[in-house]
Amino acid sequence: MPVDETLSRFSDWSYNTATLIYVLAMVFFAVEQAFGRVGRLRAERTAAKQPELVGASADGSVDTPRSDSAEPPLSPAARRSTSRAARFGRMGVSLTVLGALLHLAALVLRGLAVSRVPWGNMYEYTMAVCLIAVVTWLVVLRKYPSVRHLSVFVLLPVVILLFVGGTMLYATAAPVQPALQSYWLVIHVSAAIVASGMFLVPGVASLLYLIRDAHDSDSSRFAKLAGHLPGRDVLDRLSYRTTVLAFPIYTFGVLCGAVWAEAAWGRFWGWDPKETVAFVAWVVYAAYLHARATAGWRGRPAAWINVTGFAMIVFNLFFINLVTTGLHSYAGVG
Amino acid sequence: MTSDQQVTPEAEKEPYRATRARRVLGFVRNTWRGLTSMRTALILLFLLALAAMPGAMLPQRSLNEPKVQQYIAEHGWWGELLDDLGFFAVYGSVWFSAIYLLLMISLVGCLVPRSGEYVRSMRARPVLTPRNLSRLPHHASRTVTSDADDVLAAARSRLKGWRSAERDEGDGVRSISAEKGYLRETGNLVFHFALLGLIIAFAIGKLYTYEGQSIVHADGSQFCNSGIYAYDSFNPGLRVDGTQLSPFCVKVNDFQPTYTAAGQPLQYRADIEYSSGADLATNTWRPYELEVNEPLRTAGDRVYLLGHGFAPVFTVSFPNGEKRTQATQWRPADQTTLLSNGATKFDPPGITDPVKRRNNQLAVTGLFAPTPVFQGKILSSAGPRLTDPTVAVDVMKGDLGIDSGYGQSIFAIDRSQVEKGALERVARENLRVGESITLNDGTKISFDGVNRWVSLQVSHDPTQVWVLGFAVAMLVGLALSLLVKRRRVWVRVAHDGEGRTVVEVGGLARTDQAGYGDEFDEIAADLLNQDTRSP
Ligand code: HEM
């Protein structure tokens, strides 16, 4: 399996360009955030009326009725600033889409360069997780366009991860060792990537929830930031709905990991550090789902748990790969 | 389905005289309620997550005993305290077991009443149609020209697959209540029961499992799973004493690794033959290509290719004309370059006096490099490929201490014998294949070549299929319980007094799920556009 240097170079180029474009998109979203206050207030109001994001809560309480009342009229000046801000937001989305396409190209080219799935080391893995996070966010935007102004908060961790990946974790294109040559690499790792990438969105939304919540109980806290955030219920549902999709995928990923471990290491579960933290993250997300169905645990505690869950996912990626050694040490770093 | 099972202070409702039996009963009941409440389950889930963490942060006995020893040695009293508290064997510790046992009790306590509730709800008819459908989150109505019976018939067929009940509300008003998405509850119960099953199967497996490692030379040598003595190391479950291992034998004929030009391994493959079950009696051997990720599965056990290494072949020609050839496995010190170290030990032949024999033992110890590079005279290896096998050896002569009664490593000599002066270095040389050293007494030691060895692991776990089955059931249950929408729709028809029919449709999603709106709108559109007669 020779490595195609040219393709690999193109892949690196796409990667760097995608990162830059995300940064640019962030600037546009930031402009929307900053100048679109009026428009955002309106967006918030629409969000509150959108049945999709209001819905019932997990305990089965009733959907709030759809209200058809017309929006309060905006002054002409406000409307102009609103529409200008919205234009920036839409341009931000277009840029994000472009970035995602280049991002995808980087991943595909990497795969072609090494003639295998492009997630054999930590650099490639991080790249793929970020791509899923961006795609998940774009899907969310399609369904609930009113949360577009939050894009900057989703892109920020993505850009940080891509930067860390491209500098500290970068690994030259190479084949993988025999232990990774299995179709389980395709199944197990892609499930882990999809779930981890999706979990980023509820992680961010829950963090924003906590900020909003802190502001709501004491308006002097996060005064600048929280004014730009939608209501807590919107953030809570955003996290819940994404988590509910990602959690079964994560479970599937862990399950496939166990099946693979049985074939590769001689046992399906051995409390290897990576397995352990995957288990912990799984239990934390299960706790999140339970918390949302338990009186006194909804809202802030649940949001904390969701943030903890994502922290465990990140911890599993970085700490376990870089600091401890275990059977999962395929990071290819250093 | 709301499941907040909070403990209601029942005692307040009904003051009674607290007899001792009552108090005990009350205590037991409250404990049980407390233990099976969602809140407790949540806290236990957290504790479980928290308790599992040290196992990822601290070295664990089951994974790496030497590292545990090193950690304890480096951390003094703190290390010893952690050791006493079971932090180096977290998953077998009392506190970890206690948490998951409590969680299991809590789970059972939760599942029993919920199963009853489930059966009841599966039997129940969908709830009555609310008086005022327009107050529901989804609502639509229209006055159509069709007959009420036709509308109802159409509704019935449109709601096929929904569980529904029809009721006559009097005055010619009739309604259908329909509900769908019962699989959510089913999935939820399946998930939790499967979780219980998985934990139990896992625990039983731990009792009957065994796992052993053995090094076998890739020159047609055999390994037979006939007892613990066949293994270099062996980890049995609590109920395994090693007398009833699954009978089979494995013969390793060849081992071939392939590498990239840069020396990165691409593939490891051992050509083996195996014989198990009835084949053992007839001495029938079947070929198998053992690879990483492709264990041999036979006789209920699995055989894995775990690692590989080299065994340099040395021949000692003694002054009396006798020759001894030996190939002892040396162990890789560096996994990427396969620079290995080891000790090949010889007993002098033809000496009957035990003392004399003991003082004339030989050991060839040192380094082996498959692709040698020299820094000055220091040997190291540039890669794992067998290009120009070279050894850098010390020849030791004297009493190896093998007869002392203590077991010794096959990879090293007993250093204390050297310190005692009982063992002495008599030569130091770098040898390529075919080269030799001649000692002062005329003994000649030649490096003849190299064999490969593989390390095999045999694993046995009778319940792992069960665990897999439960895990799959969990996954399916989970997906159903999280993704299925529980939703209701009601249809009410009434006459408007002018020969037309008023159709009202209302809908309610019982679970927090997006997207019911679209489905409801479709249903409503289908039911409300029922104009058979033109107006
Ligand atoms: C390792 C232990 C456990 C795990 C991983 C787990 C996982 C889950 C998951 C993923 C759900 C779906 C949540 C949802 O529908 O939103 C769930 C639901 C539920 N679990 Fe557990 N569970 C565990 C233990 C327990 C225990 C001990 C109890 C009872 C005391 C319990 C009671 C429930 C209930 C009542 C629900 C339904 C919540 C609802 O949607 O209303 N679970 N569980």
PDB file of C-alpha atoms in Angstrom, chain B residues 20-182:
ATOM      1  CA  ARG B  20     -41.629  -2.071  66.710  1.00  0.00           C
ATOM      2  CA  ALA B  21     -42.751  -4.351  63.892  1.00  0.00           C
ATOM      3  CA  ARG B  22     -44.388  -1.449  62.178  1.00  0.00           C
ATOM      4  CA  ARG B  23     -41.307   0.654  62.536  1.00  0.00           C
ATOM      5  CA  VAL B  24     -39.147  -2.056  61.055  1.00  0.00           C
ATOM      6  CA  LEU B  25     -41.639  -2.560  58.282  1.00  0.00           C
ATOM      7  CA  GLY B  26     -41.762   1.143  57.645  1.00  0.00           C
ATOM      8  CA  PHE B  27     -38.013   1.305  57.571  1.00  0.00           C
ATOM      9  CA  VAL B  28     -37.774  -1.554  55.127  1.00  0.00           C
ATOM     10  CA  ARG B  29     -40.443  -0.053  52.948  1.00  0.00           C
ATOM     11  CA  ASN B  30     -38.887   3.371  52.968  1.00  0.00           C
ATOM     12  CA  THR B  31     -35.479   1.943  52.213  1.00  0.00           C
ATOM     13  CA  TRP B  32     -36.906   0.003  49.331  1.00  0.00           C
ATOM     14  CA  ARG B  33     -38.759   3.018  48.015  1.00  0.00           C
ATOM     15  CA  GLY B  34     -35.742   5.200  48.437  1.00  0.00           C
ATOM     16  CA  LEU B  35     -33.520   2.700  46.735  1.00  0.00           C
ATOM     17  CA  THR B  36     -35.826   2.278  43.783  1.00  0.00           C
ATOM     18  CA  SER B  37     -36.593   5.917  43.224  1.00  0.00           C
ATOM     19  CA  MET B  38     -35.311   7.606  40.102  1.00  0.00           C
ATOM     20  CA  ARG B  39     -33.339  10.017  42.212  1.00  0.00           C
ATOM     21  CA  THR B  40     -31.403   7.211  43.821  1.00  0.00           C
ATOM     22  CA  ALA B  41     -30.864   5.526  40.488  1.00  0.00           C
ATOM     23  CA  LEU B  42     -29.420   8.771  39.213  1.00  0.00           C
ATOM     24  CA  ILE B  43     -27.081   9.159  42.141  1.00  0.00           C
ATOM     25  CA  LEU B  44     -25.979   5.553  41.784  1.00  0.00           C
ATOM     26  CA  LEU B  45     -25.326   6.095  38.095  1.00  0.00           C
ATOM     27  CA  PHE B  46     -23.090   9.011  39.024  1.00  0.00           C
ATOM     28  CA  LEU B  47     -21.287   7.038  41.659  1.00  0.00           C
ATOM     29  CA  LEU B  48     -20.727   4.271  39.133  1.00  0.00           C
ATOM     30  CA  ALA B  49     -19.200   6.709  36.658  1.00  0.00           C
ATOM     31  CA  LEU B  50     -17.087   8.284  39.366  1.00  0.00           C
ATOM     32  CA  ALA B  51     -15.949   4.966  40.770  1.00  0.00           C
ATOM     33  CA  ALA B  52     -14.929   3.702  37.359  1.00  0.00           C
ATOM     34  CA  MET B  53     -12.623   6.637  36.716  1.00  0.00           C
ATOM     35  CA  PRO B  54      -9.645   5.707  38.946  1.00  0.00           C
ATOM     36  CA  GLY B  55      -9.307   2.570  36.869  1.00  0.00           C
ATOM     37  CA  ALA B  56      -8.461   4.725  33.873  1.00  0.00           C
ATOM     38  CA  MET B  57      -6.154   7.033  35.778  1.00  0.00           C
ATOM     39  CA  LEU B  58      -4.205   4.610  37.954  1.00  0.00           C
ATOM     40  CA  PRO B  59      -2.343   1.511  36.785  1.00  0.00           C
ATOM     41  CA  GLN B  60      -4.366  -1.646  37.320  1.00  0.00           C
ATOM     42  CA  ARG B  61      -3.134  -5.038  38.515  1.00  0.00           C
ATOM     43  CA  SER B  62      -5.064  -6.904  35.881  1.00  0.00           C
ATOM     44  CA  LEU B  63      -3.453  -4.893  33.103  1.00  0.00           C
ATOM     45  CA  ASN B  64       0.037  -4.110  34.307  1.00  0.00           C
ATOM     46  CA  GLU B  65       1.282  -5.453  37.633  1.00  0.00           C
ATOM     47  CA  PRO B  66       4.851  -4.090  37.344  1.00  0.00           C
ATOM     48  CA  LYS B  67       3.503  -0.606  36.786  1.00  0.00           C
ATOM     49  CA  VAL B  68       1.378  -0.929  39.915  1.00  0.00           C
ATOM     50  CA  GLN B  69       4.437  -1.946  41.922  1.00  0.00           C
ATOM     51  CA  GLN B  70       6.361   0.965  40.517  1.00  0.00           C
ATOM     52  CA  TYR B  71       3.559   3.371  41.345  1.00  0.00           C
ATOM     53  CA  ILE B  72       3.346   2.131  44.918  1.00  0.00           C
ATOM     54  CA  ALA B  73       7.094   2.342  45.309  1.00  0.00           C
ATOM     55  CA  GLU B  74       7.155   5.889  43.978  1.00  0.00           C
ATOM     56  CA  HIS B  75       4.297   7.195  46.078  1.00  0.00           C
ATOM     57  CA  GLY B  76       5.127   5.809  49.512  1.00  0.00           C
ATOM     58  CA  TRP B  77       2.312   5.774  52.074  1.00  0.00           C
ATOM     59  CA  TRP B  78      -0.105   7.245  49.559  1.00  0.00           C
ATOM     60  CA  GLY B  79       0.509   4.385  47.165  1.00  0.00           C
ATOM     61  CA  GLU B  80       0.045   1.870  49.961  1.00  0.00           C
ATOM     62  CA  LEU B  81      -3.159   3.510  51.100  1.00  0.00           C
ATOM     63  CA  LEU B  82      -4.517   3.392  47.571  1.00  0.00           C
ATOM     64  CA  ASP B  83      -3.507  -0.232  47.395  1.00  0.00           C
ATOM     65  CA  ASP B  84      -5.287  -1.051  50.670  1.00  0.00           C
ATOM     66  CA  LEU B  85      -8.404   0.660  49.387  1.00  0.00           C
ATOM     67  CA  GLY B  86      -8.406  -1.393  46.229  1.00  0.00           C
ATOM     68  CA  PHE B  87      -7.564   1.388  43.808  1.00  0.00           C
ATOM     69  CA  PHE B  88      -5.278  -0.835  41.783  1.00  0.00           C
ATOM     70  CA  ALA B  89      -8.008  -3.398  41.242  1.00  0.00           C
ATOM     71  CA  VAL B  90     -10.969  -1.067  40.966  1.00  0.00           C
ATOM     72  CA  TYR B  91     -13.377  -3.359  39.163  1.00  0.00           C
ATOM     73  CA  GLY B  92     -13.105  -6.096  41.726  1.00  0.00           C
ATOM     74  CA  SER B  93     -13.123  -3.776  44.725  1.00  0.00           C
ATOM     75  CA  VAL B  94     -15.792  -3.881  47.398  1.00  0.00           C
ATOM     76  CA  TRP B  95     -16.945  -0.346  46.750  1.00  0.00           C
ATOM     77  CA  PHE B  96     -17.278  -0.763  43.003  1.00  0.00           C
ATOM     78  CA  SER B  97     -19.191  -4.008  43.434  1.00  0.00           C
ATOM     79  CA  ALA B  98     -21.389  -2.389  46.074  1.00  0.00           C
ATOM     80  CA  ILE B  99     -22.377   0.402  43.716  1.00  0.00           C
ATOM     81  CA  TYR B 100     -23.349  -1.841  40.896  1.00  0.00           C
ATOM     82  CA  LEU B 101     -25.155  -4.247  43.161  1.00  0.00           C
ATOM     83  CA  LEU B 102     -27.199  -1.377  44.569  1.00  0.00           C
ATOM     84  CA  LEU B 103     -27.841  -0.171  41.054  1.00  0.00           C
ATOM     85  CA  MET B 104     -29.066  -3.615  40.110  1.00  0.00           C
ATOM     86  CA  ILE B 105     -31.415  -3.762  43.083  1.00  0.00           C
ATOM     87  CA  SER B 106     -32.651  -0.335  42.168  1.00  0.00           C
ATOM     88  CA  LEU B 107     -33.144  -1.452  38.600  1.00  0.00           C
ATOM     89  CA  VAL B 108     -35.135  -4.514  39.621  1.00  0.00           C
ATOM     90  CA  GLY B 109     -37.210  -2.460  42.009  1.00  0.00           C
ATOM     91  CA  CYS B 110     -37.920  -0.117  39.184  1.00  0.00           C
ATOM     92  CA  LEU B 111     -38.650  -2.739  36.579  1.00  0.00           C
ATOM     93  CA  VAL B 112     -41.132  -4.826  38.540  1.00  0.00           C
ATOM     94  CA  PRO B 113     -43.789  -2.141  38.980  1.00  0.00           C
ATOM     95  CA  ARG B 114     -43.127  -0.727  35.539  1.00  0.00           C
ATOM     96  CA  SER B 115     -43.699  -4.104  33.922  1.00  0.00           C
ATOM     97  CA  GLY B 116     -47.084  -4.331  35.625  1.00  0.00           C
ATOM     98  CA  GLU B 117     -47.929  -0.847  34.501  1.00  0.00           C
ATOM     99  CA  TYR B 118     -46.802  -1.723  31.017  1.00  0.00           C
ATOM    100  CA  VAL B 119     -49.079  -4.745  30.799  1.00  0.00           C
ATOM    101  CA  ARG B 120     -51.980  -2.671  32.046  1.00  0.00           C
ATOM    102  CA  SER B 121     -51.343   0.119  29.570  1.00  0.00           C
ATOM    103  CA  MET B 122     -51.070  -2.369  26.739  1.00  0.00           C
ATOM    104  CA  ARG B 123     -54.497  -3.702  27.578  1.00  0.00           C
ATOM    105  CA  ALA B 124     -56.139  -0.347  28.124  1.00  0.00           C
ATOM    106  CA  ARG B 125     -58.206   1.347  25.461  1.00  0.00           C
ATOM    107  CA  PRO B 126     -57.007   4.708  24.203  1.00  0.00           C
ATOM    108  CA  VAL B 127     -58.186   7.539  26.398  1.00  0.00           C
ATOM    109  CA  LEU B 128     -61.446   9.365  25.928  1.00  0.00           C
ATOM    110  CA  THR B 129     -61.629  12.135  23.399  1.00  0.00           C
ATOM    111  CA  PRO B 130     -61.177  15.485  25.156  1.00  0.00           C
ATOM    112  CA  ARG B 131     -64.222  17.676  25.174  1.00  0.00           C
ATOM    113  CA  ASN B 132     -62.503  20.580  23.504  1.00  0.00           C
ATOM    114  CA  LEU B 133     -60.141  19.463  20.764  1.00  0.00           C
ATOM    115  CA  SER B 134     -59.270  23.000  19.782  1.00  0.00           C
ATOM    116  CA  ARG B 135     -57.254  23.384  22.971  1.00  0.00           C
ATOM    117  CA  LEU B 136     -54.796  20.705  21.936  1.00  0.00           C
ATOM    118  CA  PRO B 137     -51.462  21.685  20.448  1.00  0.00           C
ATOM    119  CA  HIS B 138     -52.496  20.224  17.111  1.00  0.00           C
ATOM    120  CA  HIS B 139     -55.960  20.913  15.934  1.00  0.00           C
ATOM    121  CA  ALA B 140     -57.913  21.301  12.720  1.00  0.00           C
ATOM    122  CA  SER B 141     -61.566  21.253  11.793  1.00  0.00           C
ATOM    123  CA  ARG B 142     -63.771  21.625   8.779  1.00  0.00           C
ATOM    124  CA  THR B 143     -67.316  21.203   7.739  1.00  0.00           C
ATOM    125  CA  VAL B 144     -67.591  18.690   4.921  1.00  0.00           C
ATOM    126  CA  THR B 145     -70.408  17.485   2.749  1.00  0.00           C
ATOM    127  CA  SER B 146     -69.797  13.769   3.289  1.00  0.00           C
ATOM    128  CA  ASP B 147     -71.849  11.653   5.541  1.00  0.00           C
ATOM    129  CA  ALA B 148     -70.590  11.170   9.108  1.00  0.00           C
ATOM    130  CA  ASP B 149     -70.415   7.393   8.583  1.00  0.00           C
ATOM    131  CA  ASP B 150     -68.231   7.829   5.541  1.00  0.00           C
ATOM    132  CA  VAL B 151     -65.928  10.174   7.385  1.00  0.00           C
ATOM    133  CA  LEU B 152     -65.598   7.709  10.227  1.00  0.00           C
ATOM    134  CA  ALA B 153     -64.968   4.850   7.851  1.00  0.00           C
ATOM    135  CA  ALA B 154     -62.281   6.866   6.113  1.00  0.00           C
ATOM    136  CA  ALA B 155     -60.759   7.777   9.454  1.00  0.00           C
ATOM    137  CA  ARG B 156     -60.777   4.140  10.492  1.00  0.00           C
ATOM    138  CA  SER B 157     -58.866   3.088   7.413  1.00  0.00           C
ATOM    139  CA  ARG B 158     -56.516   6.061   7.594  1.00  0.00           C
ATOM    140  CA  LEU B 159     -55.683   5.165  11.195  1.00  0.00           C
ATOM    141  CA  LYS B 160     -54.969   1.552  10.466  1.00  0.00           C
ATOM    142  CA  GLY B 161     -52.038   0.477  12.584  1.00  0.00           C
ATOM    143  CA  TRP B 162     -53.012   2.829  15.338  1.00  0.00           C
ATOM    144  CA  ARG B 163     -54.647   1.445  18.422  1.00  0.00           C
ATOM    145  CA  SER B 164     -58.062   3.051  18.430  1.00  0.00           C
ATOM    146  CA  ALA B 165     -61.404   3.114  20.151  1.00  0.00           C
ATOM    147  CA  GLU B 166     -64.653   4.486  18.892  1.00  0.00           C
ATOM    148  CA  ARG B 167     -67.188   6.068  21.167  1.00  0.00           C
ATOM    149  CA  ASP B 168     -70.662   7.373  20.725  1.00  0.00           C
ATOM    150  CA  GLU B 169     -70.956  10.586  22.685  1.00  0.00           C
ATOM    151  CA  GLY B 170     -74.684  10.978  22.122  1.00  0.00           C
ATOM    152  CA  ASP B 171     -76.618  13.477  20.028  1.00  0.00           C
ATOM    153  CA  GLY B 172     -75.119  11.975  16.908  1.00  0.00           C
ATOM    154  CA  VAL B 173     -71.637  12.951  18.002  1.00  0.00           C
ATOM    155  CA  ARG B 174     -69.137  10.188  17.586  1.00  0.00           C
ATOM    156  CA  SER B 175     -65.391  10.096  18.053  1.00  0.00           C
ATOM    157  CA  ILE B 176     -62.344   7.961  17.518  1.00  0.00           C
ATOM    158  CA  SER B 177     -59.366   8.103  19.831  1.00  0.00           C
ATOM    159  CA  ALA B 178     -56.218   6.587  18.443  1.00  0.00           C
ATOM    160  CA  GLU B 179     -52.764   6.167  19.830  1.00  0.00           C
ATOM    161  CA  LYS B 180     -49.483   5.005  18.354  1.00  0.00           C
ATOM    162  CA  GLY B 181     -45.909   4.516  19.473  1.00  0.00           C
ATOM    163  CA  TYR B 182     -46.350   1.877  22.169  1.00  0.00           C
TER     164      TYR B 182
END
